[in-house]
XYZ file of C-alpha atoms in Angstrom:
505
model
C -36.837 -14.327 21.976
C -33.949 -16.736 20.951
C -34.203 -15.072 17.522
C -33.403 -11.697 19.171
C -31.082 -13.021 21.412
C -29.247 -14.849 18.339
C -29.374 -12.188 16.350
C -27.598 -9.881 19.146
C -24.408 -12.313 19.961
C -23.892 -12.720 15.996
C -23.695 -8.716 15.710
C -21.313 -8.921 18.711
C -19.138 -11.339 17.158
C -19.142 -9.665 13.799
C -18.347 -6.590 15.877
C -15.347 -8.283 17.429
C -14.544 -9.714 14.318
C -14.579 -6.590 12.057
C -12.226 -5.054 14.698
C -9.791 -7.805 15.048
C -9.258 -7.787 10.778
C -9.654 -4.268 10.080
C -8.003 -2.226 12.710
C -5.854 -4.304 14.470
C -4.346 -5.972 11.357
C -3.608 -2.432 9.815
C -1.707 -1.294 12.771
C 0.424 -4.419 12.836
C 1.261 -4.201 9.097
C 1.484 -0.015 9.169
C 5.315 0.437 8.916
C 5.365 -2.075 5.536
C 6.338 0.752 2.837
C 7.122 -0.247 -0.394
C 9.585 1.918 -2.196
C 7.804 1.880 -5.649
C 5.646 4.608 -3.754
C 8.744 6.861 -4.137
C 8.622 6.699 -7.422
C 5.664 9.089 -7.312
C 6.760 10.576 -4.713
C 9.700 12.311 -6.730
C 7.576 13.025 -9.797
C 5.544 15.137 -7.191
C 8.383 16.759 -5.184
C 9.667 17.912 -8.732
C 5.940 19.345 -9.597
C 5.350 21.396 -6.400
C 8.826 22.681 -7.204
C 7.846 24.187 -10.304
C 9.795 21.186 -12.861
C 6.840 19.529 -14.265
C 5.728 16.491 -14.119
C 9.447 14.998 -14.808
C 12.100 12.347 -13.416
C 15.270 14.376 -14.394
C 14.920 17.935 -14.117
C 15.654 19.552 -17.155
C 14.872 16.396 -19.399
C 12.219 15.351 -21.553
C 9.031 14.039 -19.453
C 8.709 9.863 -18.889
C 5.488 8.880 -17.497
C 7.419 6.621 -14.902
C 3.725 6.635 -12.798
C 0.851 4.672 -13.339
C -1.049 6.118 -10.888
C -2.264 9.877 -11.973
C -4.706 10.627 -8.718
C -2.637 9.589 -6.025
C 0.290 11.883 -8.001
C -2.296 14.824 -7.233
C -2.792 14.064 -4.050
C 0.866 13.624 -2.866
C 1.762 17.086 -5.052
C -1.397 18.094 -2.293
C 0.963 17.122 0.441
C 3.891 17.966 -0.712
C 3.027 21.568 -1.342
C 1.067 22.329 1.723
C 3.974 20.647 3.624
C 2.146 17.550 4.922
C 3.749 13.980 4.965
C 3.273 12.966 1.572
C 4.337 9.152 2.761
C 1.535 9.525 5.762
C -1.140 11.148 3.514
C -0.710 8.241 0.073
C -0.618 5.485 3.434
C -3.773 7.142 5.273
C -5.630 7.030 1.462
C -4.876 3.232 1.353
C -6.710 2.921 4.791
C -9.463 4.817 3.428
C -10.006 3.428 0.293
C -9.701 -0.390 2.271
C -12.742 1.168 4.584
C -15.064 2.231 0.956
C -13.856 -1.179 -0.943
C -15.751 -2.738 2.144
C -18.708 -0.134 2.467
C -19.248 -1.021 -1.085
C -18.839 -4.684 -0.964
C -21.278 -4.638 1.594
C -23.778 -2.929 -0.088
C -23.209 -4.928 -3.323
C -23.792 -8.059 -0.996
C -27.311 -6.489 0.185
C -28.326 -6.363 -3.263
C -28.788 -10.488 -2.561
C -28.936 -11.340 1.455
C -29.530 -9.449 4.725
C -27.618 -7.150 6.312
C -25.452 -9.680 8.168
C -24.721 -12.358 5.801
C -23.671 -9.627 3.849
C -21.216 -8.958 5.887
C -19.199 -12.327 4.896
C -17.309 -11.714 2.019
C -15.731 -8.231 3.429
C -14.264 -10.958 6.070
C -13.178 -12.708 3.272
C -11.341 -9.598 1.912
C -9.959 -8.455 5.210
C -8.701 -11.963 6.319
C -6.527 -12.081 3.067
C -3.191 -11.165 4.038
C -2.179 -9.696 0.611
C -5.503 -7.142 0.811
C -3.805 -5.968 4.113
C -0.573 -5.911 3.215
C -1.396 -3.470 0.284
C -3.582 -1.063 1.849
C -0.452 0.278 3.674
C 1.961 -0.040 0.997
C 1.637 4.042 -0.501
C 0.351 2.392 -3.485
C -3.182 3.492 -5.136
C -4.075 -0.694 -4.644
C -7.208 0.174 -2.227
C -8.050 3.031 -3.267
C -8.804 2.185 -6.855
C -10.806 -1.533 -5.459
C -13.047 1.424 -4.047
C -13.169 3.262 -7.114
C -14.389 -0.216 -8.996
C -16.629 -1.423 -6.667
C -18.329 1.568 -6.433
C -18.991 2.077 -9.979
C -20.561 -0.973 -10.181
C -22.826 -0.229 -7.404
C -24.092 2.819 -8.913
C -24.177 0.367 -12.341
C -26.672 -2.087 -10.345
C -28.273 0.931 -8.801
C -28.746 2.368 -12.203
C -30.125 -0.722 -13.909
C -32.618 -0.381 -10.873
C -31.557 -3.141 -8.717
C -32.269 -2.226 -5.015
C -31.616 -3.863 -1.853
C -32.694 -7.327 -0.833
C -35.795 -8.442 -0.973
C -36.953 -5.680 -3.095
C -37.601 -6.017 -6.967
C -35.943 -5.060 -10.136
C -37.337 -1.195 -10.592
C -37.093 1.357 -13.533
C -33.734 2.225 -14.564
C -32.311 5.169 -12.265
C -30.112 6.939 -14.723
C -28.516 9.332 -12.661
C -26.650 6.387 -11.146
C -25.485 5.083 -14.368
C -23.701 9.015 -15.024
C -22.207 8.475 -11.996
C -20.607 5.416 -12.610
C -19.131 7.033 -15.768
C -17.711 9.563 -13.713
C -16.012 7.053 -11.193
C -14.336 4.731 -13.568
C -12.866 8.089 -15.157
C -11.031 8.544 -12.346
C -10.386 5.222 -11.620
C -8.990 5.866 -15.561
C -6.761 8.098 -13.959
C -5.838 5.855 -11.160
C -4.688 2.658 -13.110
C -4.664 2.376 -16.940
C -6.092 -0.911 -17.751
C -9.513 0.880 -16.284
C -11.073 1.671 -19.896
C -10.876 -2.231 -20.765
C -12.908 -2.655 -17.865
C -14.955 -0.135 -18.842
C -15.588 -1.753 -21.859
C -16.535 -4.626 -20.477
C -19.281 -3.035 -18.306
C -20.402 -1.290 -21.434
C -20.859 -4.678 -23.372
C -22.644 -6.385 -20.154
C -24.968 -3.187 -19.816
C -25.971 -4.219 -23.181
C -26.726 -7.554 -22.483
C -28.693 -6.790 -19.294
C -30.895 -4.721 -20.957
C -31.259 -6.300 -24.390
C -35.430 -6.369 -24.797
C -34.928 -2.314 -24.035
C -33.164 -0.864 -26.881
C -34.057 2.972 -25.969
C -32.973 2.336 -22.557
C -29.914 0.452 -23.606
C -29.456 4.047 -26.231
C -29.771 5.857 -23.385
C -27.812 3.887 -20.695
C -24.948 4.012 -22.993
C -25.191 7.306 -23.705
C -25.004 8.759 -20.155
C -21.738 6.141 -19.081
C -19.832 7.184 -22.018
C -20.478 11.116 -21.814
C -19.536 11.159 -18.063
C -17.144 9.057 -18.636
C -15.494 10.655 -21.246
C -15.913 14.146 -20.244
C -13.686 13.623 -17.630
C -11.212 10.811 -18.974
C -10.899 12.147 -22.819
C -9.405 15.826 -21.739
C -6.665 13.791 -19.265
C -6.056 11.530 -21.973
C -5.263 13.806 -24.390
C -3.417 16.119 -22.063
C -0.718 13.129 -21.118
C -0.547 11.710 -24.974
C 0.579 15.429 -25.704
C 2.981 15.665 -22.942
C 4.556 12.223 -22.894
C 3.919 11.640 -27.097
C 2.810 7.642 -25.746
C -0.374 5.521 -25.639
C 0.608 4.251 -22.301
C 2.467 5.129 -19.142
C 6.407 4.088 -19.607
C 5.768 1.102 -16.807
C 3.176 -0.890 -19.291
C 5.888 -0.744 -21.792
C 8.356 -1.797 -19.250
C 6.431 -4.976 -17.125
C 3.219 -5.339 -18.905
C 4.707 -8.218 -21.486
C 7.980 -8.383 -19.900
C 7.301 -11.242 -17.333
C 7.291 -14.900 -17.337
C 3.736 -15.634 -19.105
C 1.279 -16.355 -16.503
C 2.758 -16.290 -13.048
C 0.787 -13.443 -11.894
C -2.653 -15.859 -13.619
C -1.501 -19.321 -11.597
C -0.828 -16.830 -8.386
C -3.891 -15.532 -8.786
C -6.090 -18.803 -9.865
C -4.322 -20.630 -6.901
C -6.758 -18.493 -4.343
C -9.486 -17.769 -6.722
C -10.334 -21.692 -7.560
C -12.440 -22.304 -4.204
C -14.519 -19.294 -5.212
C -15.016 -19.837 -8.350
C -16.103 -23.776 -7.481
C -18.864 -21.952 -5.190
C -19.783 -19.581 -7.647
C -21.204 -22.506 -9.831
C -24.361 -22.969 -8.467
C -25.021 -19.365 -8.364
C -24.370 -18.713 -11.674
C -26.332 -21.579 -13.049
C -29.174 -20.004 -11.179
C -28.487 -16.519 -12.515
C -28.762 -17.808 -15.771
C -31.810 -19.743 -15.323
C -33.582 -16.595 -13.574
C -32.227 -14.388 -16.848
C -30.348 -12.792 -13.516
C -27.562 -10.967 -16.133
C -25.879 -9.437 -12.919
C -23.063 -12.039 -12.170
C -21.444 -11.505 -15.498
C -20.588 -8.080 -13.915
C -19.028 -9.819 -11.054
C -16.848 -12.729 -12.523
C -16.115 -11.484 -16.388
C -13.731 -9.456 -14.840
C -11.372 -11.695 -13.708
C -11.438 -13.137 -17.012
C -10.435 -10.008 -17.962
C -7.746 -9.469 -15.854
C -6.399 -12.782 -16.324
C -6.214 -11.931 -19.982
C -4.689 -8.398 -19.571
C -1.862 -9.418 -17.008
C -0.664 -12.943 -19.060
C 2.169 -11.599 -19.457
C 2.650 -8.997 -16.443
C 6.212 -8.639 -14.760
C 6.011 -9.882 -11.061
C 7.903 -7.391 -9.002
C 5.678 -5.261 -6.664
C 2.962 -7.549 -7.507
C 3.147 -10.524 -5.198
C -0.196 -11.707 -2.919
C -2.266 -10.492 -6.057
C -1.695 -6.781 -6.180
C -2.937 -6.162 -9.296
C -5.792 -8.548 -8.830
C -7.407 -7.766 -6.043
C -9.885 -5.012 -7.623
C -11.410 -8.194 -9.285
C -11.024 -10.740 -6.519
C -13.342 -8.269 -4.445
C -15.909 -8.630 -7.262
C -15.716 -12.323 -7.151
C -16.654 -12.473 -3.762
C -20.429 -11.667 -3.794
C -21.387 -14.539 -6.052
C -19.212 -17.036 -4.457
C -21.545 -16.301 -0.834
C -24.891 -16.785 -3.087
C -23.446 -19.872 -4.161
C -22.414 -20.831 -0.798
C -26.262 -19.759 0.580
C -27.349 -22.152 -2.336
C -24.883 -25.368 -1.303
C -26.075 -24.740 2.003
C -29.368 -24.208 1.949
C -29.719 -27.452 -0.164
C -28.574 -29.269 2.495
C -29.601 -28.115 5.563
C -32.386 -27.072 7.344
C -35.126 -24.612 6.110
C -35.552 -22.971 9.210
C -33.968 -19.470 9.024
C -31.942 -19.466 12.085
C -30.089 -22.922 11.601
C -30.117 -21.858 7.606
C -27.926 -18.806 8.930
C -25.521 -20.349 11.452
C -24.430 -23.265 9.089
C -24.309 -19.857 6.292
C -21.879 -18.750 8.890
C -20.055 -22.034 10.229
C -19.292 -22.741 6.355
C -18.225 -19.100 5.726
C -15.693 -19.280 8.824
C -14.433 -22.932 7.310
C -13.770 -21.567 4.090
C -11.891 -18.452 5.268
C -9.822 -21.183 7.762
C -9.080 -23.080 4.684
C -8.708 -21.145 1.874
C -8.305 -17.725 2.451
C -3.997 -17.249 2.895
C -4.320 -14.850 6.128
C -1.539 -14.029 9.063
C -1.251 -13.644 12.280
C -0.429 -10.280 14.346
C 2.697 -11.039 15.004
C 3.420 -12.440 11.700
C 2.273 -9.114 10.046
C 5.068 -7.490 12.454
C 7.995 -9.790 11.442
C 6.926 -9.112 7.700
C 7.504 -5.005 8.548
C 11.105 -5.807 9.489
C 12.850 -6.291 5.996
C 11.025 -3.768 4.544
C 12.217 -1.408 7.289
C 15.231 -2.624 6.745
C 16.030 -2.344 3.081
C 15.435 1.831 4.041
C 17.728 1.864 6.466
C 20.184 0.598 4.043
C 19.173 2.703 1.063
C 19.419 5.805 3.800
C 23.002 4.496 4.066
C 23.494 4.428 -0.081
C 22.099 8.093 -0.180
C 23.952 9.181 2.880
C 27.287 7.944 0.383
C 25.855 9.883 -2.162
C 25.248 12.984 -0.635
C 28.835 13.062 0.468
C 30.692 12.067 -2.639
C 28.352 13.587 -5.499
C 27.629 17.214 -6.077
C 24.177 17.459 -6.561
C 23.115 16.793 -10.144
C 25.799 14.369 -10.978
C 24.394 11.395 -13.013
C 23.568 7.851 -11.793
C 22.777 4.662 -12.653
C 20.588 2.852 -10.015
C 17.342 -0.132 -10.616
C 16.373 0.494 -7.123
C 14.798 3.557 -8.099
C 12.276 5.012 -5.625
C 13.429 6.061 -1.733
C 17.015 7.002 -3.159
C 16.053 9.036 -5.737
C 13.271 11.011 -4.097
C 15.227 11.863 -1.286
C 18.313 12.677 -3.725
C 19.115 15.913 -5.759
C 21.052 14.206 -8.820
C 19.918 13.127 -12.068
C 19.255 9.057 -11.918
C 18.622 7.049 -14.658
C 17.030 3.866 -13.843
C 18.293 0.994 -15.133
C 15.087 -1.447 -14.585
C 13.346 1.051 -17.184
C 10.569 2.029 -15.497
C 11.256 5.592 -15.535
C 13.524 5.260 -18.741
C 12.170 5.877 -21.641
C 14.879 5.214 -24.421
C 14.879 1.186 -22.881
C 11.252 0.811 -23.729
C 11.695 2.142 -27.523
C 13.802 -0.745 -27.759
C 12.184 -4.403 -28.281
C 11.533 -5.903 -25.407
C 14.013 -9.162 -25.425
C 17.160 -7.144 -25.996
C 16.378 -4.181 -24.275
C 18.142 -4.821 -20.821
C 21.214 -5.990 -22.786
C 21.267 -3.189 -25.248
C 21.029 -0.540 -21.964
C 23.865 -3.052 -20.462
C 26.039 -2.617 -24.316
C 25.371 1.245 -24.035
C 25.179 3.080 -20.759
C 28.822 3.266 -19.863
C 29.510 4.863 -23.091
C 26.852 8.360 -21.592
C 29.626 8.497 -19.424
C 27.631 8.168 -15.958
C 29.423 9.557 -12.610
C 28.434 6.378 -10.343
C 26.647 3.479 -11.026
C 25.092 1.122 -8.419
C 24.280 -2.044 -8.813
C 21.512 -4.245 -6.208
C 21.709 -7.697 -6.198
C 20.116 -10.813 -3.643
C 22.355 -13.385 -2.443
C 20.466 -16.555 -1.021
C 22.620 -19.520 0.194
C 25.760 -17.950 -1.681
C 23.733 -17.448 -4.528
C 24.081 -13.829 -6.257
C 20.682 -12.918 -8.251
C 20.808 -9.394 -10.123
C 18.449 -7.500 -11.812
C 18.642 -7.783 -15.274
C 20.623 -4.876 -16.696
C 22.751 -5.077 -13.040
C 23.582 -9.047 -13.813
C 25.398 -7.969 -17.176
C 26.915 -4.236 -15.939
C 28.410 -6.703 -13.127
C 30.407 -8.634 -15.680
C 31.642 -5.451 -17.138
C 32.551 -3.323 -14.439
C 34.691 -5.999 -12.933
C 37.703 -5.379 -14.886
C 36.780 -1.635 -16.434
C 39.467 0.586 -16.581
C 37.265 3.993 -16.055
C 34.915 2.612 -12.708
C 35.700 0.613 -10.142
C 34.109 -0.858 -6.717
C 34.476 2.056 -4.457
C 31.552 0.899 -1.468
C 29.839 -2.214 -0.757
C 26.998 -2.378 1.909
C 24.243 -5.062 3.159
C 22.212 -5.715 5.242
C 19.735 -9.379 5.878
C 20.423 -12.610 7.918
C 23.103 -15.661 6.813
C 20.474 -16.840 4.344
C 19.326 -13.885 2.299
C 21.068 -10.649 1.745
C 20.535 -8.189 -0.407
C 23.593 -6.016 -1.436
C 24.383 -2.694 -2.903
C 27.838 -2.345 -4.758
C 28.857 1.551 -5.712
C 31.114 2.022 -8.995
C 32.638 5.535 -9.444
C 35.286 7.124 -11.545
């Protein structure tokens, strides 16, 4: 009877709790846009228009996206005339809801149902995993598309919910998975490195079956590239490039490893718990938690050298961090279990009690109301670039040329020809090496004879910090002969503001 009765208040809390973290969180944090979403946004207004898949109508193609699905699905929107902004948001909300459907049932491949239910709090408590899952970007959406296809990899191997045993290989599940990380191919490109990486651990989990590991191999790699190879070669035809223009662009154009410390700064609790669990995987010939913490190495290794705009609280990350999460609770279990009682009811409440300590002091979360303040800049950096292309609209005929970094709400919303001077959606910056290329665009631009150029700058405590290519077309637009300062607008608080300054003929 106290069993029952325990077990009933723990799924009323976890009811409660689920609630608090997944719904009302996202409606606190729902207005947070970030304008990189517009960026695909315009590439798919221009393709339900009948342009192509192009940033300038009328110009050669740039492959300013990263993110070919949720492209398709706002060209959906756009062309049956639903909210393309409301449908790529809704998709993060969903794909938040599957990243923790299959997190859970990765968990149950290890505990019961409710301790499995501890590391999706994990996720949802993290303030960056909610913060993203509203943003328009494809963040959620491809964490589902990853932690699925490892689900249907365990599945495959035959792994089946706890306490059952290791059964035949299923290999229906292993096609599957191909099929998934195709798409999440065409979701994020640094997918077929992590599909390489499954490959190789595939191999190593079944190493004493070498027709099964033929065959396993086989199956990923045909689904996989049945789908993935025909994309592939489609966009290497169209855009003549190995990767989308963005890799070139931020990929090895950061500071080396601040998006590694950000990330290893919340990891580093998890990966201390992990220990024991691993140990024991290891001793068991377990080869299942190299799927789950290999790729962060990965990742760690891919994004050394990453550019850190629009990738703050561990964007680019978190479809890793949610796969460190089950192997840090078995090595919690473990540290607890070695300490505490063996009877199964205290075993789970200290299981608990130590899951709700580390989320309290480790897991970087926020508060309702803090999740509301954070809404207001973003809401109010549109408001100002609604002011920039209200200018625009008045004093440019459409298709004139301009220069602008800031290059997502403006531009979508705009009918001229932009060329963006932080070179994600420029392609002749990223033919040039990477050191000089902001100063060569800087040397060159005014010669192309642009109509307007705007330049965005932050000014902290009197401080004025430009984007790169801005910082040196400041210096030279300050005594030019051909463009001067015609508009200056801002908007932020005596501490921070952040500034657009118009040049025209």
């Amino acid at each position: 009877m106290k069993d029952q009765h325990f077990s009933n208040s723990t799924s009323s809390v976890l009811f409660l709790i689920t609630l608090y973290l997944f719904v009302f969180q996202i409606w606190a944090i729902w207005p947070f846009t970030v304008d990189d979403m517009y960026i695909t946004l315009r590439y798919a207004r221009h393709w339900s228009e009948g342009f192509g898949l192009v940033w300038n109508i009328n110009q050669p193609p740039v492959e300013g996206y990263s993110n070919f699905t949720f492209l398709v699905l706002a060209q959906l929107a756009v062309t049956l005339g639903v909210d393309p902004v409301v449908t790529l948001k809704s998709a993060g909300i969903v794909g938040l809801f599957i990243t923790n459907w299959m997190l859970y049932s990765i968990n149950r491949l290890w505990v019961n149902s409710r301790l499995a239910m501890i590391p999706c709090f994990w996720l949802l408590a993290y303030k960056g995993q909610i913060i993203w899952s509203v943003s328009g970007l494809e963040t959620t959406v491809y964490e589902a598309m990853v932690c699925t296809s490892l689900l249907c990899i365990f599945k495959g191997l035959g792994y089946s919910y706890y306490p059952h045993i290791k059964t035949n290989p299923r290999f229906r599940w292993i096609a599957l998975a191909g099929v998934i990380l195709a798409l999440a191919s065409m979701t994020r490109p640094e997918t077929p490195a992590l599909m390489f990486l499954f490959c190789i651990l595939l191999v190593v989990d079944q190493a004493n079956s070498k027709g099964i590991i033929s065959k396993t191999l086989m199956l990923i790699s045909f689904s996989f590239l049945l789908i993935f190879l025909p994309y592939f070669l489609w966009r290497l035809h169209y855009y003549g490039r190995l990767f989308p223009n963005p890799i070139y662009c931020k990929g090895l154009t950061g500071v080396a490893f601040v998006l590694d410390k950000n990330y290893l700064k919340l990891i580093w609790p998890f990966a201390l718990l992990s220990l024991p669990a691993i140990l024991q995987s290891i001793k068991n010939h377990d080869h299942r938690h190299y799927f789950l913490w290999l790729p962060s190495v990965l990742y760690l290794i891919l994004l050394a050298g990453a550019d850190s705009v629009v990738a703050f609280d561990n964007r680019l990350f978190l479809p890793v961090l949610v796969l460190f999460l089950p192997i840090s609770l078995q090595g919690l279990i473990l540290l607890v279990g070695f300490i505490s009682s063996k009877n199964s009811l205290w075993l789970d409440g200290r299981i608990y009690l130590s899951a709700v300590l580390v989320t309290i002091f480790f897991v970087p979360m926020l508060s309702l109301a803090n999740y509301r303040h954070f809404t207001q800049n973003p809401l109010a950096g549109e408001q100002l670039r609604q002011k920039v292309l209200f200018w625009l609209q008045r004093n440019l005929p459409a298709g004139g040329t301009v220069v602008l970094g800031d290059s997502g709400f403006i531009p979508y919303k705009s009918n001229n020809q932009f060329i963006d001077s932080y070179c994600l959606n420029n392609r002749e910056m990223t033919m040039i090496t990477t050191p000089g290329m902001y100063q060569r665009f800087c040397d060159e631009i005014l010669a192309t004879n642009p109509d307007v150029l705007i330049l965005t700058s932050l000014i902290e405590n009197g401080k004025i910090m430009y984007a790169p290519a801005d910082a040196c077309l400041a210096k030279k637009l300050t005594n030019h002969t051909q463009y001067r300062r015609t508009w200056s607008i801002s908007s932020g608080d005596q501490h921070s503001v952040y500034r657009y300054e118009i040049f025209s003929k």
